[in-house]
Structures are given as structure tokens and as C-alpha cells.
Coordinates of C-alpha atoms and ligand atoms in Angstrom, one line a residue:
M1 CA 16.6 35.8 6.5
A2 CA 14.7 33.2 4.6
R3 CA 10.7 33.2 4.2
Y4 CA 9.5 29.9 4.8
I5 CA 6.8 27.4 3.0
F6 CA 5.8 24.5 4.8
I7 CA 4.4 21.8 2.5
T8 CA 1.9 19.4 4.3
G9 CA -0.3 16.6 2.8
G10 CA -3.7 15.3 3.8
V11 CA -6.6 12.8 2.9
V12 CA -4.2 10.2 1.2
S13 CA -0.4 9.6 0.6
S14 CA 1.3 9.9 -2.9
L15 CA -0.5 13.3 -3.6
G16 CA 2.5 14.5 -5.2
K17 CA 3.8 17.1 -2.4
G18 CA 7.2 16.3 -3.7
L19 CA 6.4 17.8 -7.1
A20 CA 4.2 20.4 -6.2
S21 CA 7.2 21.6 -3.7
A22 CA 9.7 21.2 -6.7
A23 CA 7.5 23.1 -9.0
L24 CA 6.7 26.0 -6.5
G25 CA 10.4 26.0 -6.3
A26 CA 11.2 26.3 -9.7
L27 CA 8.4 29.1 -10.4
L28 CA 9.9 31.2 -7.6
Q29 CA 13.3 31.0 -9.3
A30 CA 11.6 31.9 -12.4
R31 CA 10.6 35.3 -10.6
G32 CA 14.3 35.7 -9.5
F33 CA 14.0 34.2 -6.0
T34 CA 16.8 31.7 -4.6
V35 CA 15.5 28.7 -3.3
R36 CA 16.3 25.7 -1.0
L37 CA 14.1 22.6 -0.5
R38 CA 14.0 20.4 2.5
K39 CA 12.2 17.1 3.4
L40 CA 11.4 16.2 6.8
D41 CA 10.3 12.8 7.1
P42 CA 8.5 11.0 10.0
Y43 CA 9.7 7.6 9.8
L44 CA 12.1 6.2 12.3
N45 CA 14.8 5.0 10.3
V46 CA 18.0 7.2 10.9
D47 CA 18.4 7.3 6.8
P48 CA 16.6 5.8 4.0
G49 CA 20.4 4.3 3.2
T50 CA 19.4 0.8 4.7
M51 CA 15.9 0.6 3.5
S52 CA 15.2 -1.7 0.6
P53 CA 14.3 -0.1 -2.8
F54 CA 10.9 -1.9 -2.7
E55 CA 10.1 0.0 0.9
H56 CA 10.9 3.4 -0.5
G57 CA 12.2 3.9 -4.1
E58 CA 15.5 4.7 -5.0
V59 CA 17.9 6.2 -2.5
F60 CA 19.2 9.7 -3.9
V61 CA 22.8 10.6 -3.2
T62 CA 24.1 14.0 -2.5
D63 CA 27.2 16.1 -3.5
D64 CA 28.4 15.9 -0.1
G65 CA 27.6 12.0 0.6
A66 CA 24.3 11.8 2.0
E67 CA 21.8 8.9 1.6
T68 CA 18.4 10.8 1.1
D69 CA 14.9 10.3 0.0
L70 CA 14.2 10.3 -3.6
D71 CA 12.0 13.8 -3.5
L72 CA 15.6 15.6 -3.0
G73 CA 16.2 14.0 -6.6
H74 CA 12.8 15.9 -7.8
Y75 CA 13.9 19.2 -5.9
E76 CA 17.3 19.1 -8.0
R77 CA 15.9 18.3 -11.0
F78 CA 13.4 21.1 -10.9
T79 CA 15.7 23.8 -9.4
G80 CA 19.0 22.7 -10.3
V81 CA 19.9 23.5 -6.5
S82 CA 22.2 20.6 -5.2
A83 CA 20.9 19.0 -2.3
R84 CA 23.0 18.9 0.5
R85 CA 23.3 16.6 3.6
T86 CA 21.3 19.3 5.7
D87 CA 18.5 19.3 3.4
T88 CA 16.8 16.1 4.9
I89 CA 16.1 14.5 8.3
S90 CA 13.8 11.9 9.7
A91 CA 12.6 11.3 13.0
G92 CA 14.9 8.3 13.5
R93 CA 17.7 11.2 13.3
I94 CA 16.2 13.4 15.3
Y95 CA 15.5 11.1 18.0
S96 CA 19.1 9.8 17.8
N97 CA 20.5 13.1 18.0
V98 CA 18.2 13.7 21.0
L99 CA 19.4 10.4 22.8
E100 CA 23.0 11.1 22.1
R101 CA 22.9 14.7 23.8
E102 CA 21.2 12.9 26.5
R103 CA 23.9 10.5 27.3
R104 CA 26.5 13.2 26.8
G105 CA 24.6 15.1 29.9
E106 CA 24.1 17.9 27.6
Y107 CA 20.4 18.5 29.1
L108 CA 21.6 18.9 32.7
G109 CA 19.8 15.9 33.9
K110 CA 16.4 17.6 32.6
T111 CA 13.8 15.2 31.8
I112 CA 13.6 14.7 28.0
Q113 CA 10.4 15.3 26.2
V114 CA 9.2 15.6 22.6
I115 CA 8.1 19.0 23.4
P116 CA 10.5 20.8 23.9
H117 CA 13.5 18.6 23.1
V118 CA 12.4 16.8 19.9
T119 CA 10.8 20.0 18.7
N120 CA 13.7 22.1 19.6
E121 CA 16.1 19.7 17.3
I122 CA 13.3 19.8 14.4
K123 CA 13.3 23.8 14.7
D124 CA 17.2 23.9 14.8
F125 CA 17.4 21.8 11.5
L126 CA 14.9 24.1 10.3
A127 CA 17.0 27.2 10.8
I128 CA 20.1 25.7 9.1
G129 CA 21.3 28.1 6.3
E130 CA 18.3 30.4 6.6
D131 CA 20.6 33.3 5.8
E132 CA 21.6 31.7 2.5
V133 CA 18.3 32.0 0.3
D134 CA 14.9 34.1 -0.3
F135 CA 12.7 31.0 0.4
M136 CA 13.1 27.8 2.3
L137 CA 10.5 25.0 1.3
C138 CA 10.0 22.2 3.9
E139 CA 8.2 19.2 2.8
I140 CA 6.6 17.3 5.6
G141 CA 6.7 13.7 4.6
G142 CA 3.4 11.5 5.3
T143 CA 0.0 12.7 6.1
V144 CA -1.7 14.9 8.7
G145 CA -2.8 12.8 11.7
D146 CA -0.2 10.1 11.3
I147 CA 1.2 9.7 14.8
E148 CA 4.8 10.1 13.8
G149 CA 4.4 13.1 11.9
L150 CA 2.9 15.3 15.4
P151 CA 6.5 16.5 16.5
F152 CA 7.1 17.8 13.1
F153 CA 3.8 19.3 13.0
E154 CA 4.1 21.2 16.5
A155 CA 7.5 22.1 15.4
I156 CA 6.4 23.9 12.4
R157 CA 3.6 25.6 14.7
Q158 CA 6.2 26.8 17.0
F159 CA 8.6 27.9 14.6
S160 CA 6.1 30.1 12.7
Q161 CA 5.1 31.8 16.0
D162 CA 9.0 32.4 16.6
R163 CA 9.5 33.8 13.8
P164 CA 7.9 37.6 12.7
R165 CA 4.8 37.8 11.6
G166 CA 4.6 36.9 7.8
Q167 CA 7.9 34.9 7.5
C168 CA 6.3 31.2 7.4
I169 CA 3.4 30.1 5.4
L170 CA 1.7 26.7 5.1
M171 CA 0.6 25.1 2.0
H172 CA -1.4 22.1 2.3
L173 CA -2.1 19.3 -0.4
T174 CA -5.6 17.3 -0.6
L175 CA -7.4 15.0 -2.6
M176 CA -11.1 15.8 -4.0
P177 CA -12.3 12.6 -5.1
Y178 CA -14.7 12.3 -7.8
L179 CA -17.9 10.3 -7.1
A180 CA -19.3 9.1 -10.7
A181 CA -22.3 7.7 -9.3
S182 CA -23.8 11.2 -8.4
G183 CA -21.3 12.9 -10.8
E184 CA -20.0 15.1 -7.8
L185 CA -16.4 16.2 -6.7
K186 CA -16.5 15.9 -3.0
T187 CA -14.9 18.7 -0.8
K188 CA -15.7 16.7 2.7
P189 CA -12.0 15.1 2.9
T190 CA -10.3 18.5 2.4
Q191 CA -12.6 19.8 5.0
H192 CA -11.7 17.3 7.6
S193 CA -8.0 17.5 6.8
V194 CA -7.8 21.2 7.2
K195 CA -10.0 20.6 10.5
E196 CA -7.2 18.1 11.7
L197 CA -4.7 20.5 10.9
R198 CA -6.2 23.4 12.7
S199 CA -6.8 21.0 15.6
I200 CA -2.9 21.2 16.1
G201 CA -2.9 24.9 15.8
L202 CA -2.3 24.9 12.0
Q203 CA -3.9 27.0 9.3
P204 CA -3.1 26.4 5.7
D205 CA -2.7 29.5 3.9
V206 CA -2.9 27.9 0.3
L207 CA -4.8 24.8 -0.3
V208 CA -3.8 22.7 -3.6
C209 CA -6.5 20.4 -4.5
R210 CA -5.7 17.4 -6.4
S211 CA -8.6 16.3 -8.8
E212 CA -9.1 14.2 -11.7
H213 CA -12.0 16.6 -13.1
P214 CA -12.1 20.4 -13.2
I215 CA -13.1 22.0 -10.1
P216 CA -15.9 24.2 -10.6
D217 CA -15.9 28.0 -8.9
R218 CA -18.7 26.8 -6.7
E219 CA -16.6 24.0 -5.2
R220 CA -13.8 26.4 -4.7
A221 CA -15.7 28.9 -2.8
K222 CA -17.3 26.4 -0.6
I223 CA -13.5 24.8 0.2
A224 CA -12.5 28.4 0.9
L225 CA -15.4 29.1 3.1
F226 CA -15.4 25.9 5.2
C227 CA -11.3 25.8 5.2
N228 CA -10.9 29.3 6.1
V229 CA -8.6 30.1 3.1
R230 CA -9.2 32.7 0.4
P231 CA -10.8 31.4 -2.7
D232 CA -7.9 32.7 -4.9
S233 CA -5.5 30.6 -2.6
V234 CA -7.4 27.2 -3.6
I235 CA -5.3 26.0 -6.4
P236 CA -6.5 22.7 -8.4
A237 CA -3.9 20.4 -9.3
Y238 CA -5.1 18.3 -12.2
D239 CA -2.8 15.0 -13.7
L240 CA -0.3 15.6 -15.9
K241 CA 1.1 13.7 -18.9
S242 CA 4.8 14.7 -17.7
I243 CA 5.9 15.6 -14.5
Y244 CA 7.9 18.3 -16.2
E245 CA 4.3 20.4 -17.1
A246 CA 4.2 20.9 -13.4
P247 CA 5.8 24.4 -13.1
L248 CA 3.8 25.8 -16.3
A249 CA 0.8 24.0 -15.1
Y250 CA 0.7 25.3 -11.5
H251 CA 1.5 29.1 -13.1
R252 CA -1.5 28.7 -14.9
V253 CA -3.6 28.1 -12.1
G254 CA -1.9 30.5 -10.0
L255 CA 0.2 28.8 -7.4
D256 CA 3.2 30.9 -7.4
R257 CA 0.7 34.0 -7.3
A258 CA -1.0 32.7 -4.3
V259 CA 2.2 32.0 -2.4
L260 CA 3.6 35.6 -2.9
D261 CA 0.1 36.9 -2.0
A262 CA 0.3 35.3 1.2
F263 CA 3.6 36.7 1.9
Q264 CA 2.0 40.1 0.7
I265 CA 4.8 40.5 -1.9
S266 CA 3.6 43.0 -4.1
P267 CA 4.2 43.7 -7.0
A268 CA 5.3 40.1 -7.5
P269 CA 8.2 40.2 -10.1
R270 CA 7.4 38.9 -13.2
P271 CA 8.2 35.3 -14.3
D272 CA 10.6 34.2 -17.0
L273 CA 9.2 30.4 -17.7
R274 CA 11.7 30.1 -20.9
R275 CA 13.5 27.4 -19.2
W276 CA 10.2 25.5 -18.7
E277 CA 8.5 26.4 -22.1
D278 CA 11.8 24.7 -24.0
V279 CA 11.5 21.8 -21.7
N280 CA 7.9 21.3 -22.7
D281 CA 8.4 22.0 -26.2
R282 CA 11.2 19.1 -26.4
L283 CA 8.8 16.6 -24.4
T284 CA 5.9 17.3 -26.7
N285 CA 7.9 17.7 -30.4
A286 CA 9.8 14.7 -29.9
E287 CA 10.4 13.0 -33.5
G288 CA 10.9 9.3 -33.3
E289 CA 11.5 6.9 -30.7
V290 CA 14.2 4.8 -29.3
R291 CA 13.8 1.5 -27.4
V292 CA 16.1 1.2 -24.3
A293 CA 16.1 -2.2 -22.3
I294 CA 16.9 -1.4 -18.7
V295 CA 18.5 -5.2 -17.1
G296 CA 18.0 -4.8 -13.2
K297 CA 17.1 -6.5 -10.2
Y298 CA 14.2 -4.2 -9.0
T299 CA 12.3 -3.7 -12.0
Q300 CA 8.8 -4.3 -10.3
L301 CA 9.0 -0.7 -8.8
E302 CA 9.7 1.7 -11.0
D303 CA 10.5 3.9 -8.2
A304 CA 13.7 2.2 -7.3
Y305 CA 15.2 3.4 -10.5
K306 CA 13.6 7.0 -10.6
S307 CA 16.9 9.0 -11.4
I308 CA 17.9 6.5 -14.4
S309 CA 14.2 6.7 -15.8
E310 CA 14.2 10.8 -15.5
A311 CA 17.7 10.8 -16.7
L312 CA 16.6 8.8 -19.9
T313 CA 13.8 11.1 -20.5
H314 CA 16.3 14.2 -20.3
G315 CA 18.7 12.2 -22.7
G316 CA 15.4 12.0 -25.3
M317 CA 14.8 15.7 -24.8
A318 CA 18.3 16.6 -25.6
N319 CA 17.9 14.4 -28.8
R320 CA 14.2 15.3 -29.4
V321 CA 13.2 11.9 -29.5
R322 CA 11.1 9.8 -27.1
V323 CA 12.6 7.2 -25.1
R324 CA 10.9 4.1 -24.3
P325 CA 12.2 2.2 -21.4
E326 CA 11.5 -1.6 -20.9
W327 CA 12.6 -2.8 -17.6
I328 CA 13.7 -6.5 -18.2
D329 CA 14.1 -8.6 -14.8
A330 CA 18.1 -9.9 -15.1
E331 CA 17.2 -13.2 -13.8
K332 CA 15.4 -13.8 -16.7
L333 CA 18.2 -13.4 -18.9
E334 CA 19.8 -16.4 -17.1
Q335 CA 17.6 -18.7 -18.7
P336 CA 18.6 -20.9 -21.8
D337 CA 18.2 -18.5 -24.9
G338 CA 17.0 -15.6 -22.0
V339 CA 19.5 -12.9 -23.8
H340 CA 17.2 -12.9 -27.1
L341 CA 14.8 -10.6 -24.8
L342 CA 17.3 -8.0 -25.9
D343 CA 16.7 -8.4 -29.4
G344 CA 15.2 -5.4 -31.2
F345 CA 16.5 -2.6 -28.4
H346 CA 18.5 0.3 -29.7
G347 CA 20.3 0.5 -26.2
I348 CA 21.0 -1.6 -23.0
L349 CA 21.5 0.0 -19.9
V350 CA 22.5 -2.0 -16.5
P351 CA 21.9 0.2 -13.6
G352 CA 23.2 0.1 -10.0
G353 CA 22.1 -2.7 -7.8
F354 CA 23.4 -4.9 -4.4
G355 CA 23.7 -8.8 -4.1
E356 CA 24.4 -11.6 -6.4
R357 CA 20.8 -12.1 -7.5
G358 CA 20.4 -11.5 -11.2
T359 CA 24.1 -10.7 -11.7
E360 CA 24.7 -13.6 -14.4
G361 CA 21.7 -11.9 -16.3
M362 CA 23.5 -8.7 -16.3
V363 CA 27.0 -10.2 -17.4
A364 CA 25.0 -11.8 -20.1
A365 CA 23.6 -8.6 -21.2
A366 CA 27.1 -7.1 -21.1
K367 CA 28.1 -9.6 -23.6
Y368 CA 25.5 -9.4 -25.6
A369 CA 25.8 -5.7 -26.0
R370 CA 29.7 -6.1 -26.6
E371 CA 29.6 -8.5 -29.2
R372 CA 26.5 -7.2 -31.0
K373 CA 27.6 -3.6 -30.8
V374 CA 24.9 -2.7 -29.4
P375 CA 25.1 1.0 -27.2
Y376 CA 25.7 -0.2 -23.6
L377 CA 25.6 2.1 -20.3
G378 CA 26.5 0.3 -17.3
I379 CA 26.5 2.1 -14.0
C380 CA 27.8 1.4 -10.9
L381 CA 27.3 -2.4 -10.7
G382 CA 26.5 -2.3 -14.5
M383 CA 30.2 -1.3 -14.8
Q384 CA 31.2 -3.9 -12.4
M385 CA 29.4 -6.6 -14.4
A386 CA 30.8 -5.2 -17.7
V387 CA 34.4 -5.7 -16.4
I388 CA 33.6 -9.1 -15.1
E389 CA 32.3 -10.0 -18.6
A390 CA 35.5 -8.8 -20.2
A391 CA 37.7 -10.5 -17.6
R392 CA 35.8 -14.0 -18.5
N393 CA 35.2 -13.8 -22.0
L394 CA 38.2 -11.5 -23.3
A395 CA 41.1 -12.1 -20.9
G396 CA 40.5 -15.5 -20.0
I397 CA 39.6 -15.3 -16.4
T398 CA 36.8 -17.6 -16.7
D399 CA 36.1 -17.3 -12.8
A400 CA 36.1 -13.7 -12.5
G401 CA 33.7 -12.5 -10.2
S402 CA 32.9 -10.1 -7.5
E403 CA 34.2 -10.4 -3.7
E404 CA 30.5 -9.1 -2.8
F405 CA 28.9 -12.3 -3.8
D406 CA 31.5 -14.1 -2.1
H407 CA 30.8 -12.1 0.9
E408 CA 27.3 -12.4 0.7
A409 CA 27.5 -16.6 0.3
G410 CA 30.5 -16.8 2.8
E411 CA 32.6 -18.8 0.6
E412 CA 35.2 -17.8 -2.2
R413 CA 34.2 -18.8 -5.4
F414 CA 35.5 -16.3 -7.6
T415 CA 38.7 -14.6 -8.8
P416 CA 37.7 -11.1 -7.3
V417 CA 38.1 -8.5 -9.9
V418 CA 35.6 -6.2 -8.3
Y419 CA 36.7 -6.2 -4.6
H420 CA 36.7 -4.5 -1.4
L421 CA 38.9 -1.7 -1.2
K422 CA 39.6 -0.6 2.7
E423 CA 40.9 2.8 2.1
W424 CA 41.1 5.6 -0.6
V425 CA 41.5 9.3 -0.9
Q426 CA 38.8 11.8 -1.0
G427 CA 40.0 15.3 -1.6
N428 CA 42.9 15.5 0.6
S429 CA 41.7 13.4 3.0
R430 CA 42.3 9.7 3.6
V431 CA 38.7 7.9 3.8
E432 CA 38.8 4.0 5.5
R433 CA 36.2 1.3 5.5
K434 CA 35.8 -2.1 7.2
I435 CA 33.4 -4.5 6.2
T436 CA 32.3 -5.2 9.6
D437 CA 31.5 -1.1 9.8
D438 CA 27.5 -0.7 10.5
K439 CA 25.6 -1.2 7.0
G440 CA 25.2 2.5 7.0
G441 CA 28.7 3.5 7.1
T442 CA 30.4 1.3 4.7
M443 CA 30.2 2.7 1.1
R444 CA 32.0 5.2 -0.6
L445 CA 29.4 8.1 -0.6
G446 CA 29.0 11.6 -2.6
S447 CA 31.0 13.4 -5.2
Y448 CA 34.4 12.3 -6.6
T449 CA 36.5 13.4 -9.5
A450 CA 37.7 11.1 -12.2
T451 CA 40.7 12.0 -14.4
L452 CA 39.7 11.1 -18.2
A453 CA 41.9 10.1 -20.6
P454 CA 42.6 12.3 -23.7
G455 CA 40.9 10.7 -26.9
S456 CA 38.5 8.5 -24.8
K457 CA 35.0 8.6 -25.7
I458 CA 33.8 9.4 -22.1
S459 CA 36.4 12.6 -22.8
E460 CA 34.5 13.2 -25.9
V461 CA 31.1 12.7 -23.9
Y462 CA 32.3 15.6 -21.5
D463 CA 33.1 18.1 -24.3
G464 CA 36.9 17.0 -24.5
A465 CA 37.4 17.8 -20.6
S466 CA 40.2 15.7 -18.9
E467 CA 38.0 15.4 -15.4
M468 CA 34.5 14.8 -14.4
E469 CA 32.7 14.7 -11.2
D470 CA 29.8 12.7 -10.5
R471 CA 28.2 10.9 -7.4
H472 CA 29.0 7.7 -6.2
R473 CA 27.3 5.1 -3.7
H474 CA 29.2 1.8 -3.5
R475 CA 31.1 -0.6 -1.4
Y476 CA 33.3 -2.3 -4.1
E477 CA 35.7 -1.5 -6.7
I478 CA 37.4 -2.7 -9.9
D479 CA 40.8 -3.9 -8.8
A480 CA 43.2 -1.8 -10.8
R481 CA 45.4 -4.8 -11.0
Y482 CA 43.2 -6.1 -13.8
R483 CA 43.7 -2.9 -15.9
E484 CA 46.8 -4.1 -17.9
P485 CA 45.4 -7.5 -18.8
L486 CA 42.0 -6.3 -19.4
E487 CA 43.4 -3.3 -21.6
A488 CA 45.5 -5.7 -23.6
C489 CA 42.3 -7.1 -24.7
G490 CA 40.4 -3.9 -25.6
L491 CA 38.6 -2.8 -22.4
W492 CA 39.7 0.6 -21.8
F493 CA 40.4 2.1 -18.4
S494 CA 39.6 5.4 -19.7
G495 CA 38.9 7.6 -16.5
M496 CA 40.8 6.9 -12.9
S497 CA 40.6 8.5 -9.5
P498 CA 43.3 11.4 -9.6
D499 CA 45.6 9.3 -7.6
G500 CA 45.3 6.3 -10.2
R501 CA 44.2 3.7 -7.9
L502 CA 40.5 3.7 -8.3
P503 CA 38.9 2.6 -12.0
E504 CA 36.2 5.0 -12.5
V505 CA 35.4 4.3 -16.4
V506 CA 36.1 1.7 -19.0
E507 CA 35.0 1.6 -22.5
V508 CA 35.1 -1.1 -25.1
K509 CA 37.5 0.1 -27.8
D510 CA 36.0 -1.7 -30.7
H511 CA 32.6 -0.8 -30.4
P512 CA 30.6 2.2 -31.4
W513 CA 29.2 3.0 -27.8
F514 CA 30.0 0.9 -24.6
I515 CA 30.7 2.7 -21.4
G516 CA 30.7 1.5 -17.8
V517 CA 31.2 4.1 -15.1
Q518 CA 31.4 3.5 -11.3
S519 CA 29.7 6.5 -10.4
H520 CA 25.8 7.6 -10.8
P521 CA 25.5 10.3 -13.4
E522 CA 22.1 9.8 -13.4
L523 CA 21.5 11.8 -10.1
K524 CA 23.1 15.1 -11.6
S525 CA 20.5 15.0 -14.8
K526 CA 18.1 17.6 -15.0
P527 CA 15.6 18.5 -17.9
F528 CA 17.3 21.5 -18.8
A529 CA 20.6 20.2 -18.4
P530 CA 21.0 16.4 -19.4
A531 CA 23.7 14.3 -18.0
P532 CA 26.3 14.2 -20.8
L533 CA 26.3 10.3 -20.5
F534 CA 22.6 9.7 -20.6
R535 CA 22.6 12.4 -23.7
D536 CA 25.0 10.3 -25.7
F537 CA 23.7 7.1 -24.9
V538 CA 20.5 8.2 -26.3
R539 CA 22.2 9.8 -29.3
A540 CA 24.0 6.3 -30.0
A541 CA 20.6 4.3 -29.7
K542 CA 19.2 7.0 -32.0
D543 CA 22.1 6.3 -34.5
L544 CA 21.5 2.4 -34.0
E545 CA 17.8 3.2 -34.7
R546 CA 18.2 5.2 -37.7
M547 CA 20.6 2.0 -39.4
V548 CA 18.4 -0.8 -38.6
Ligands
LIG1 N1 26.7 -3.6 -5.1 C1 27.9 -3.0 -5.8 C2 29.0 -2.0 -4.6 O1 28.5 -1.8 -3.7 C3 27.4 -1.7 -6.6 C4 26.8 -1.0 -5.8 C5 25.9 0.3 -6.9 O2 25.5 -0.3 -7.8 N2 25.3 1.4 -6.2 O3 29.9 -2.0 -5.2

């Protein structure tokens, strides 16, 4: 049976709970334990799938097709453990499950209440798969004291009581603000936040205190005293240059030791930190720099493309170069001479996105990259726009476009080379979708296999493999009927679904490196195992940088 570590936050949001959880997961793995990480989000959306990237950052997709919080991406990047649908839940989903049960009469006419019905639903969720790992790390979103969070805090209190003594611990993150005027670090917000926790029956075992300044022993002792935590379980967390320093940094200040100590696991197995030492060595000893333009829609908010920027960092680490990404608003490329914004970059990346706004700028970026032989990586929408560009400018289908934009506008303006496919095959089963389905249920989601053409660049990227597997999240597909005319003009459909119906990869034949993929390879990239497409895209950019 797994031991449970609950991770909560207080004082302010954005303290880096997700990162602390992920780093702790990595450190427990380094000591030979198996882990799984989970996120419980108190908001009322049923899942983040329909939330704007401006609201909640990127939607992270799991192999089994769940649309989740971007924290699950951090968990995977640090532990390499593939997240599952059952690793994330929101209050919206919990309430919707409870209400569905009520409608089915499963509560036998009882009055439905937060305690026990909602809390039981949360506890059932926590218990899923508890026999599979040594440690289950469960992060509660939000901040202690939030109204929506209460049922979750109550559920973890009950859960810890239901279990044998010593099976569950609580790690709480807080902030220690620094008052420049008096030159002091203040412990009071931390004290208040722990008081808030204790008022709902929860006592932290480990306190992680974010601080911009070194925390003196005196302040540590004070926190320990007032918060009823052992002094060596008050762990300072300082700002880092890179998130990938977190496992080693947390190890140095004793986080994993404090956690194992709280479970009374002794002697603690010795950690093997070589993976993270190598990651840090690659990060700090990069030689040279490549500049990559990311031409997208949600460029004001970096979190909207979190996995993309991380995967680029990983690609840089694999090639021992620093990647400097620059976010370019696609609409700017639609201005006269706008494409000159792309001058001087060593690579152009067009990421995923929804809706028509900015897409003409993306088409312009694909044209620029194709004609000037700049390395191009098109991801999902970025592949679709590359196909539209080739259809217009190589195959003479001058009004080529995507049905997505016609649906949005409510009129037919384009020849849809990207269209809405109603059914396809996943594994051995047929999947159907209607444009009228709920917004949450109309996408091709999760991991799919693509068959790669021998001798293609994409099969070279995957070390000569005949297949690749990556995660999808999109409603529209390239229409395979355009394969022949486009291949006749040099756009190779070098990856297809195993049944040959769905184009998965395109590449420009007469080009040093121009690949579009329908999937999202960035989602599986890790600092210690970079996504092959990002690794090779950065390598191509590095080659161009050396040439000029
Ligand atoms: N909007 C496009 C589609 O739904 C692309 C989606 C994406 O880039 N993830 O097919």
C-alpha cells in the first residue's frame, strides 16, 4: 500500500507547489522508490479542456487522452512516469460525479452533503491505484483558506485518519516575505497559514518556505516552534535559475531526508543523483546559442506553451546549446513586410492553437521557412498551416484553408484541405465525433501510432524506426485526398495512421529540415530524455547557426 504525501500551499498562490512535488518525486525515485503524482484542483470546471490558455496555461494531454492541468506536465518531466486520466481531478468533476449518482438513485434517497458524499468521492479518487507504487504524491491546487478547497482539505484529513498511523504526511509550502526597510524575513504569514490548516484539523509534517533571502537558523527555529514542526523539517526554498536545478537544490536543503524522516523510514536508502547532475551539467555548460522564433497566438502568456518551451530547453541540452526562444505574435506577420520579423532566426516553430486569428501569419511563417530553407517544426496547427501553404503556393489550390475557420465564421470560403473527420480507428475500436458534440468531447485525444515512411527524415529522427507514438489534441485532420497532388510538388506525407487514412507527418523533400506533425511531441519530452523531434530541430538550427 502506498504512503501518501499531501502537498498544500498557503500565504500566496504560485509558490511552486507543482515544482516542489515533482522534484520530491524525482528525489524519492533517486532513492529507489516508485512514485505517482496527482493533482486535485478545487475549481468548478469539469476539466481544463475548455479553459482558455490565458486562464490556466497549457492544457496537458495524457497518453490515455485526458485533458489536464499543466502541473501534470511538470510531474512527467521530472519523474518520467506517464500521467493517467486518474491522476487529476477537479471539484467540478467530483460534484458532477456525485450529482450523477444522485440522479441514478445510488444514495438510496439520502440527503446529499459535502460531508460525507463529496469527501467520500474525493477519498475514493485518492485510493485509486494505491497498490501500485511506494509513494503517492497528491498536490491540492489553490491556497489554504480558499472556499472551494475546503472539501479537499477535509477529505485528506479523513483519509489520513482512515489509514494506519504513519501512512500519510502533509507538506505545506509558504512564503517568507522580506521587508527591505527593516531588513527582516517575516515568519508571521507562515504562522497564520499553518494556523489556518490546524483550524481544519491538519498539522503539517514538513514546511517548505519560499524565500528570496537565506533563512537564518534563528528564523527556522522560530517557525518550528510556532508551527509545531521539527526544526530540520523546515525546508528553505530559494529562487533557482532553472527549474531543473530543483531536485538537487531540494536535496541539498534536506527535503527528501525530512520526508523520509516523517515516515520514520530509516536508514534512508542512499540517493543516486547522477541523472540530475548530468541535466545540470548540460544546462550550465552550454556552448553557443540558437534563436528560435515561435509563431503563435497566445504569445503574451508563456505558460500557454509551457511544454513547448521546456521541450526546446531539452533539445538544447541534448545538443549542448542554449535555445533562446522568441515569441512572435502570428498576427504581426500578416502586416506588409511582417515576415521580416523572422529574419536572423535559426529555426521557426509554429505550435498548436485553435481558431482562425493569426493563421495567415502562420502560413506566411511556413512559406518563409520553406523558401529560405530555415528549419521548421510545425506542431498540430503548425502542420496544418504548412499543408495549407504548400497547397496554395505549390499545388495551385489558391483558396486552400481549414474547415475549422469556415465553421467558426459560419460560411464557406476555403477549399478545405484540413477538414473535420467524423470517425477513425484507435487501437481496435472505432471512434466517432460530431461537430455538435459537447466542446469537451469532440477531439482526437491521447496517444496514437503513426507509421513512418522508410528513408524519410521523420524515421531518421526516430532512429530509423517504422513507427512513432505521440499524443494528440485536435478536431481537424489533413484530408488524405490531397496527398497525391501535394506529394507531386514535394510535400511528402511521410507519416500516416496505421490504416493509412490520417496524415500524421509531412516534410518538405528539398529542404534541410522542415517537418510538420499532427501530434504534440513536446508533451513527452524530458530533460533526461528529450523528444527526438525537438532534439533534431535544435540540431538543425545549430547547423544553420554555424553556417551563417
Ligand atoms: N485547431 C486545430 C484542430 O483542432 C489544431 C489543434 C491544435 O493545434 N492542437 O485540429
